[in-house]
Structures are given as structure tokens and as C-alpha cells.
Amino acid sequence: MNETNHSQVTEFVLLGLSNSQELQPFLFLIFSLLYLAILLGNFLIILTVTSDSRLHTPMYFLLANLSFIDICVASFATPKMIADFLVERKTISFNACLAQIFFVHLFTGSEMVILVSMAYDRYVAICKPLHYMTIMSRRVCIILVLISWCVGFIHTTSQLAFTVNLPFCGPNQVDSFFCDLPLVTKLACIDTYVVSLLIVADSGFLSLSSFLLLVVSYTVILITVRSHSSASMAKARSTLTAHITVVTLFFGPCIFIYVWPFSGYSVDKVLAVFYTIFTPILNPVIYTLRNKEMKAAMSKLRSRYLKSGQVLQS
Ligand SMILES: *[C@@H]1O[C@H](CO)[C@@H](O)[C@H](O)[C@H]1NC(C)=O
């Protein structure tokens, strides 16, 4: 990779979420609050799961890992977007742009695999309850988490390999609030048809195959749940609804962007807000408000902190 001859463009200009100047302070406020909520909500989930030994089960470990990835997904571009609301000309260096591409595919790639792992965990718990402890051992859990990061890494390096050597010689306006592939490859000054096709194939393969795995496992689970009607199945049903909501909200926009990636519709950046901001904020909401065990663990955590606060004061 020769730094000097692959590009004359040294920085890109991000057009941001909205080009209306009057809206910028308002958007600054809204997205700052949303970002704060993402950090608080997801850190709270990780804290609750790690501090309550009753939540030391595969389902909650995976949930805590999902929260961790959500923090990553929300942090690779959102702080810069928020700061950019305050400046008129939003620039990003060539290398920072490549870094954003790297991270968005690393994090969303591993998030997809974590979601599949969570579905697999529920499949084993509901369809093979007697073997749950042996199948979902601590080791298997750790392996699933490692696989998710490996898949994310392989996915993102393969994507970046297509892009890093593209020549950029003039146009440098990225019509979004972070650098993502379809928008950046469009700016290269050679015909990028083949590269675009490879990118669609790569992202499309990962998101569609994860999505299909999820659909299959949730269908099998739902059929199993339907044929039972005990109280435990009612609980299973509410967990499932939570999972399916998250999956739909996350995959809907991802698949839409990568199936029609070069349309250039500005609807793409609104969809990007969905998976970089709304999903990370919805996970804590969906998983904690609907979940009795999480709520109980959180109120225990709170009373413990209140007590230790009183001890400190007295
Ligand atoms: C992720 O999952 C692993 C394996 O179960 C667990 O040991 C780890 O604590 C989890 N990470 C977080 C941030 O909870």
C-alpha cells in the first residue's frame, strides 16, 4: 500500500445529517441526550449482569456482550457527528474515514453474530431444555463471543481490502454523517462497478445469512412455544418478542442499505441513524423494561448502592 500514489484527496467533507443550519443546535441537543442514554443504559446492563450472580447465565452474558458492542457501535461515529453539528464545514481526514469504515463493519458484523448466538441460546433453552447446561457451557459461550469478533474482523478487513487502494482524485463529499462504503467508493475516480458488487456481495452475504439463521431459529422456537402453554412458556414468549423486535430493527435498515446501496437516496443516512443510534438505545429499553429478572437485579443493585451511600455519610 503506497500512501502517496493512491490518493490526492487528503480529507473528506461530511455533509452531515441535515443541511439546515437552524436545525443544528436542536440536533446537537437531541443526539447528545440520545448518546448519553446509550452509554448509561448499556453500562447499567453490563454492571447489573456482572454484579448479580443470579444473572451469570449464558443468556445474560450474551446480553452484556451485546450491550458492549452497542456502546462500540454508538461510539465510533456519533461523538464526531455531535461535535460536527456545531461546525459548518465538517471534514474528516482520509485515514479517519478509513477507520470509520473499518469500525462500522467490525462492530455491526460482530453484532450480527452475537444476535445469532442469542437466538441459538434461546433455541437450546426452549427446544432442548434438558441439555441446556451441557450445550451452553461457559466455554461455548466464550467461543461464541470470540467467533463474533473474528467474523466482524474478517468481514471488515475483506471490505477494506477492496477500498484502500482506490484512487481518490477530486470529489470528496460524503453525503452522510460518517464514512461508509457505498458512499465513499462512489467518490473514487475509476469505475467502481466491480468493487461495489464485491462490497454488496460481502455485506449482503453476512447480513442475509445471519438474518436467515435468525428467522429459522425463531420460527422453530415459536412453533415449539406454541405447542406448550405453561407459565414458563409465557415467559419465553415475552423474551422472544424482545429478541425479534431488536433483530427486525437492526437488520431492516442494514439489509435495506446494502441491497439498494448505490441508490444515493438520502433515506440511507436516516436508516444509518437506526442502526448506529436507535438499536443501541432500544436494546436496554427492550431487555430491561420487559424482563422481571433484570428489573429485580437492578433494584437490588440500587438498594445496595443506597445503603453503601448511607454508610459513607454516617
Ligand atoms: C461476554 O461473554 C463472556 C462469555 O460468556 C463473559 O465471560 C463476559 O463477561 C461477557 N462480557 C461482558 C462485557 O459482559
Coordinates of C-alpha atoms and ligand atoms in Angstrom, one line a residue:
M1 CA 0.0 0.0 0.0
N2 CA 1.7 3.2 -1.1
E3 CA 0.3 6.2 0.7
T4 CA 1.4 8.8 -1.8
N5 CA 0.1 7.4 -5.1
H6 CA -3.3 6.0 -4.1
S7 CA -4.9 9.4 -3.3
Q8 CA -4.7 13.0 -3.8
V9 CA -7.7 13.6 -1.6
T10 CA -6.4 14.0 2.0
E11 CA -9.7 14.7 3.6
F12 CA -13.4 14.2 3.0
V13 CA -16.2 16.5 3.7
L14 CA -19.2 15.0 5.5
L15 CA -22.5 16.6 4.6
G16 CA -24.0 15.6 7.9
L17 CA -27.5 14.5 8.8
S18 CA -29.2 17.7 7.8
N19 CA -28.0 20.7 5.8
S20 CA -30.4 23.1 7.6
Q21 CA -28.3 25.5 9.7
E22 CA -31.3 26.3 12.0
L23 CA -31.7 22.7 12.9
Q24 CA -28.1 22.1 14.0
P25 CA -28.4 23.3 17.7
F26 CA -31.6 21.3 18.1
L27 CA -30.0 18.2 16.6
F28 CA -26.9 18.7 18.8
L29 CA -29.1 18.7 21.9
I30 CA -31.2 15.7 20.9
F31 CA -28.3 13.5 19.8
S32 CA -26.2 14.4 22.9
L33 CA -29.0 13.2 25.1
L34 CA -29.5 10.1 23.0
Y35 CA -25.8 9.3 23.2
L36 CA -25.8 9.8 26.9
A37 CA -28.8 7.5 27.3
I38 CA -27.0 4.8 25.2
L39 CA -23.9 4.9 27.4
L40 CA -25.9 4.9 30.7
G41 CA -28.4 2.2 29.6
N42 CA -25.8 -0.2 28.3
F43 CA -23.3 0.3 31.1
L44 CA -26.1 -0.3 33.5
I45 CA -26.9 -3.6 31.8
I46 CA -23.2 -4.7 31.9
L47 CA -23.0 -3.6 35.6
T48 CA -26.2 -5.4 36.6
V49 CA -25.2 -8.6 34.8
T50 CA -21.7 -8.8 36.2
S51 CA -22.6 -7.9 39.7
D52 CA -25.6 -10.2 40.2
S53 CA -24.6 -13.9 40.4
R54 CA -28.1 -15.0 39.5
L55 CA -27.6 -13.4 36.1
H56 CA -24.4 -15.4 35.4
T57 CA -26.1 -17.4 32.7
P58 CA -25.4 -17.7 29.0
M59 CA -28.4 -15.5 28.1
Y60 CA -27.3 -12.6 30.3
F61 CA -23.6 -12.9 29.4
L62 CA -24.5 -12.6 25.7
L63 CA -26.8 -9.7 26.6
A64 CA -24.0 -8.0 28.3
N65 CA -21.8 -8.6 25.3
L66 CA -24.5 -7.2 23.1
S67 CA -24.5 -4.1 25.3
F68 CA -20.8 -3.8 25.0
I69 CA -21.0 -4.0 21.2
D70 CA -23.8 -1.4 21.2
I71 CA -21.6 1.0 23.1
C72 CA -19.0 0.5 20.4
V73 CA -21.5 0.8 17.5
A74 CA -22.7 4.1 19.0
S75 CA -19.2 5.4 19.7
F76 CA -17.3 5.1 16.5
A77 CA -19.1 7.9 14.7
T78 CA -21.7 9.5 17.0
P79 CA -19.4 11.7 19.1
K80 CA -17.9 13.2 16.0
M81 CA -21.4 13.7 14.4
I82 CA -22.5 15.5 17.6
A83 CA -19.4 17.8 17.6
D84 CA -20.0 18.4 13.9
F85 CA -23.4 19.9 14.5
L86 CA -21.5 22.9 15.9
V87 CA -19.2 23.5 12.9
E88 CA -20.3 24.5 9.4
R89 CA -17.6 22.6 7.4
K90 CA -17.5 19.0 8.6
T91 CA -14.2 17.4 7.5
I92 CA -12.7 14.1 8.2
S93 CA -9.1 13.0 7.3
F94 CA -8.6 10.2 4.8
N95 CA -7.3 7.9 7.4
A96 CA -10.0 8.7 9.9
C97 CA -12.5 8.0 7.2
L98 CA -11.0 4.5 6.5
A99 CA -11.0 3.9 10.3
Q100 CA -14.8 4.7 10.4
I101 CA -15.3 2.2 7.6
F102 CA -13.2 -0.4 9.5
F103 CA -15.1 0.1 12.7
V104 CA -18.6 0.2 11.4
H105 CA -18.2 -3.2 9.7
L106 CA -16.2 -4.7 12.6
F107 CA -18.9 -3.7 15.1
T108 CA -22.0 -4.4 13.1
G109 CA -20.5 -7.7 11.8
S110 CA -20.0 -8.9 15.4
E111 CA -23.3 -7.6 16.5
M112 CA -25.0 -9.8 13.9
V113 CA -23.2 -12.9 15.1
I114 CA -24.0 -12.0 18.7
L115 CA -27.7 -11.7 17.8
V116 CA -27.5 -15.1 16.1
S117 CA -25.8 -16.6 19.2
M118 CA -28.5 -15.2 21.4
A119 CA -31.1 -16.8 19.2
Y120 CA -29.2 -20.1 19.3
D121 CA -29.1 -19.8 23.1
R122 CA -32.9 -19.4 23.2
Y123 CA -33.3 -22.3 20.8
V124 CA -31.3 -24.6 23.0
A125 CA -33.1 -23.4 26.2
I126 CA -36.6 -23.9 24.7
C127 CA -36.2 -26.8 22.4
K128 CA -33.6 -28.8 24.2
P129 CA -34.1 -27.8 27.8
L130 CA -32.6 -31.0 29.3
H131 CA -29.3 -30.5 27.5
Y132 CA -29.1 -26.7 28.0
M133 CA -26.4 -26.8 30.7
T134 CA -24.2 -29.1 28.8
I135 CA -24.6 -27.5 25.4
M136 CA -24.3 -23.8 26.5
S137 CA -21.3 -24.3 28.8
R138 CA -19.2 -21.4 29.8
R139 CA -16.6 -22.5 27.2
V140 CA -19.2 -22.5 24.4
C141 CA -20.3 -19.0 25.5
I142 CA -16.8 -17.6 25.3
I143 CA -16.2 -19.3 21.9
L144 CA -19.4 -17.7 20.6
V145 CA -18.2 -14.3 21.7
L146 CA -14.8 -14.9 20.1
I147 CA -16.4 -16.1 16.9
S148 CA -18.5 -13.0 16.7
W149 CA -15.4 -10.7 16.9
C150 CA -13.5 -12.9 14.4
V151 CA -16.3 -12.8 11.9
G152 CA -16.5 -9.0 12.4
F153 CA -12.8 -8.7 11.8
I154 CA -12.7 -10.9 8.8
H155 CA -15.7 -9.2 7.3
T156 CA -14.3 -5.7 7.8
T157 CA -10.8 -6.4 6.6
S158 CA -12.1 -8.0 3.4
Q159 CA -14.3 -5.0 2.8
L160 CA -11.4 -2.6 3.4
A161 CA -9.2 -4.5 1.1
F162 CA -11.4 -3.5 -1.8
T163 CA -11.4 0.1 -0.8
V164 CA -7.9 1.0 0.5
N165 CA -6.3 1.2 -2.9
L166 CA -9.0 3.0 -4.8
P167 CA -7.7 6.3 -6.3
F168 CA -9.5 9.4 -5.0
C169 CA -8.6 12.4 -7.0
G170 CA -11.3 15.0 -6.7
P171 CA -14.8 14.6 -5.4
N172 CA -14.7 14.3 -1.7
Q173 CA -18.2 15.0 -0.4
V174 CA -19.7 12.1 1.6
D175 CA -23.5 12.6 1.9
S176 CA -23.9 11.2 5.4
F177 CA -22.6 11.8 9.0
F178 CA -19.9 9.1 8.8
C179 CA -17.8 7.4 6.1
D180 CA -19.4 4.2 4.9
L181 CA -18.5 2.2 1.9
P182 CA -21.2 2.7 -0.7
L183 CA -20.8 6.5 -0.3
V184 CA -17.0 6.5 -0.3
T185 CA -16.4 4.1 -3.1
K186 CA -18.8 6.3 -5.2
L187 CA -16.2 9.1 -5.0
A188 CA -13.3 7.1 -6.4
C189 CA -12.1 8.2 -9.9
I190 CA -12.2 4.9 -11.5
D191 CA -15.2 2.8 -12.5
T192 CA -16.1 1.1 -9.2
Y193 CA -18.8 -1.2 -10.5
V194 CA -16.9 -4.4 -9.7
V195 CA -15.8 -3.1 -6.3
S196 CA -19.3 -2.1 -5.5
L197 CA -20.5 -5.5 -6.5
L198 CA -18.0 -7.2 -4.2
I199 CA -19.0 -5.0 -1.3
V200 CA -22.6 -5.7 -1.8
A201 CA -21.9 -9.4 -2.0
D202 CA -19.7 -9.3 1.1
S203 CA -22.1 -7.3 3.3
G204 CA -25.1 -8.8 1.7
F205 CA -23.8 -12.3 2.4
L206 CA -23.1 -11.7 6.1
S207 CA -26.4 -9.8 6.8
L208 CA -28.7 -12.1 4.8
S209 CA -27.2 -15.3 6.1
S210 CA -27.4 -14.1 9.7
F211 CA -30.9 -12.9 9.1
L212 CA -31.9 -16.3 7.6
L213 CA -30.4 -18.1 10.6
L214 CA -32.3 -15.9 12.9
V215 CA -35.6 -16.4 11.0
V216 CA -35.1 -20.2 11.0
S217 CA -34.2 -20.4 14.7
Y218 CA -37.0 -18.1 15.8
T219 CA -39.5 -20.0 13.7
V220 CA -38.5 -23.3 15.2
I221 CA -38.7 -21.7 18.7
L222 CA -42.1 -20.1 18.1
I223 CA -43.5 -23.4 16.8
T224 CA -42.2 -25.1 20.0
V225 CA -43.6 -22.4 22.3
R226 CA -47.0 -22.6 20.6
S227 CA -47.4 -26.3 21.3
H228 CA -46.9 -25.7 25.0
S229 CA -48.9 -23.4 27.2
S230 CA -47.3 -23.5 30.6
A231 CA -46.3 -20.4 32.6
S232 CA -42.7 -20.8 31.6
M233 CA -43.7 -20.7 28.0
A234 CA -45.4 -17.3 28.6
K235 CA -42.1 -16.0 29.9
A236 CA -40.3 -17.5 26.9
R237 CA -42.7 -15.7 24.7
S238 CA -42.0 -12.3 26.2
T239 CA -38.2 -12.9 25.8
L240 CA -38.8 -13.9 22.2
T241 CA -40.8 -10.8 21.4
A242 CA -37.9 -8.7 22.8
H243 CA -35.4 -10.5 20.6
I244 CA -37.4 -10.4 17.5
T245 CA -38.1 -6.7 17.9
V246 CA -34.3 -6.0 18.2
V247 CA -33.5 -8.2 15.3
T248 CA -36.0 -6.5 13.0
L249 CA -34.9 -3.0 13.9
F250 CA -31.3 -3.8 13.4
F251 CA -31.5 -5.9 10.2
G252 CA -34.2 -4.0 8.5
P253 CA -32.0 -0.9 7.8
C254 CA -28.8 -2.9 7.3
I255 CA -30.3 -5.0 4.6
F256 CA -32.1 -2.1 3.0
I257 CA -28.9 -0.1 2.7
Y258 CA -26.9 -2.9 1.3
V259 CA -29.5 -4.3 -1.0
W260 CA -30.0 -0.9 -2.7
P261 CA -26.7 0.5 -1.7
F262 CA -25.9 2.8 -4.6
S263 CA -29.2 4.4 -4.9
G264 CA -27.9 7.6 -3.4
Y265 CA -31.2 8.3 -1.7
S266 CA -30.7 10.4 1.4
V267 CA -33.0 8.0 3.1
D268 CA -29.8 5.9 3.6
K269 CA -28.5 8.2 6.2
V270 CA -31.7 8.2 8.1
L271 CA -31.5 4.4 8.1
A272 CA -27.9 4.6 9.3
V273 CA -29.2 6.5 12.4
F274 CA -31.4 3.5 13.0
Y275 CA -28.5 1.0 13.4
T276 CA -26.0 3.4 14.9
I277 CA -28.3 5.1 17.4
F278 CA -31.8 3.7 17.8
T279 CA -30.8 0.0 18.1
P280 CA -28.2 0.7 20.8
I281 CA -30.7 2.7 22.7
L282 CA -33.6 0.2 22.3
N283 CA -31.7 -2.8 23.5
P284 CA -31.5 -1.7 27.1
V285 CA -35.1 -0.5 27.0
I286 CA -36.4 -3.7 25.4
Y287 CA -34.4 -6.1 27.5
T288 CA -34.8 -4.4 30.9
L289 CA -38.3 -3.0 30.9
R290 CA -39.8 -6.3 29.8
N291 CA -37.6 -8.5 31.9
K292 CA -38.5 -9.2 35.5
E293 CA -35.2 -10.8 36.4
M294 CA -33.3 -7.8 35.1
K295 CA -35.6 -5.4 36.9
A296 CA -35.2 -7.3 40.2
A297 CA -31.4 -7.3 39.9
M298 CA -31.4 -3.6 39.2
S299 CA -33.4 -2.7 42.2
K300 CA -31.2 -4.9 44.3
L301 CA -28.2 -3.1 42.8
R302 CA -29.8 0.3 43.6
S303 CA -30.6 -0.5 47.2
R304 CA -27.0 -1.8 47.7
Y305 CA -25.6 1.4 46.4
L306 CA -28.0 3.5 48.5
K307 CA -27.0 1.5 51.6
S308 CA -23.3 2.0 51.0
G309 CA -24.0 5.7 50.4
Q310 CA -25.7 5.9 53.8
V311 CA -22.8 4.1 55.4
L312 CA -20.4 6.6 53.9
Q313 CA -22.5 9.5 55.1
S314 CA -22.9 8.3 58.7
Ligands
LIG1 C1 -19.2 -11.7 27.3 O1 -19.4 -13.1 27.4 C2 -18.3 -13.8 28.1 C3 -18.6 -15.3 27.9 O2 -19.8 -15.7 28.5 C4 -18.3 -13.4 29.5 O3 -17.3 -14.0 30.2 C5 -18.1 -11.9 29.6 O4 -18.1 -11.4 30.9 C6 -19.1 -11.1 28.7 N1 -18.7 -9.7 28.6 C7 -19.4 -8.7 29.2 C8 -19.0 -7.4 28.9 O5 -20.3 -9.0 29.9

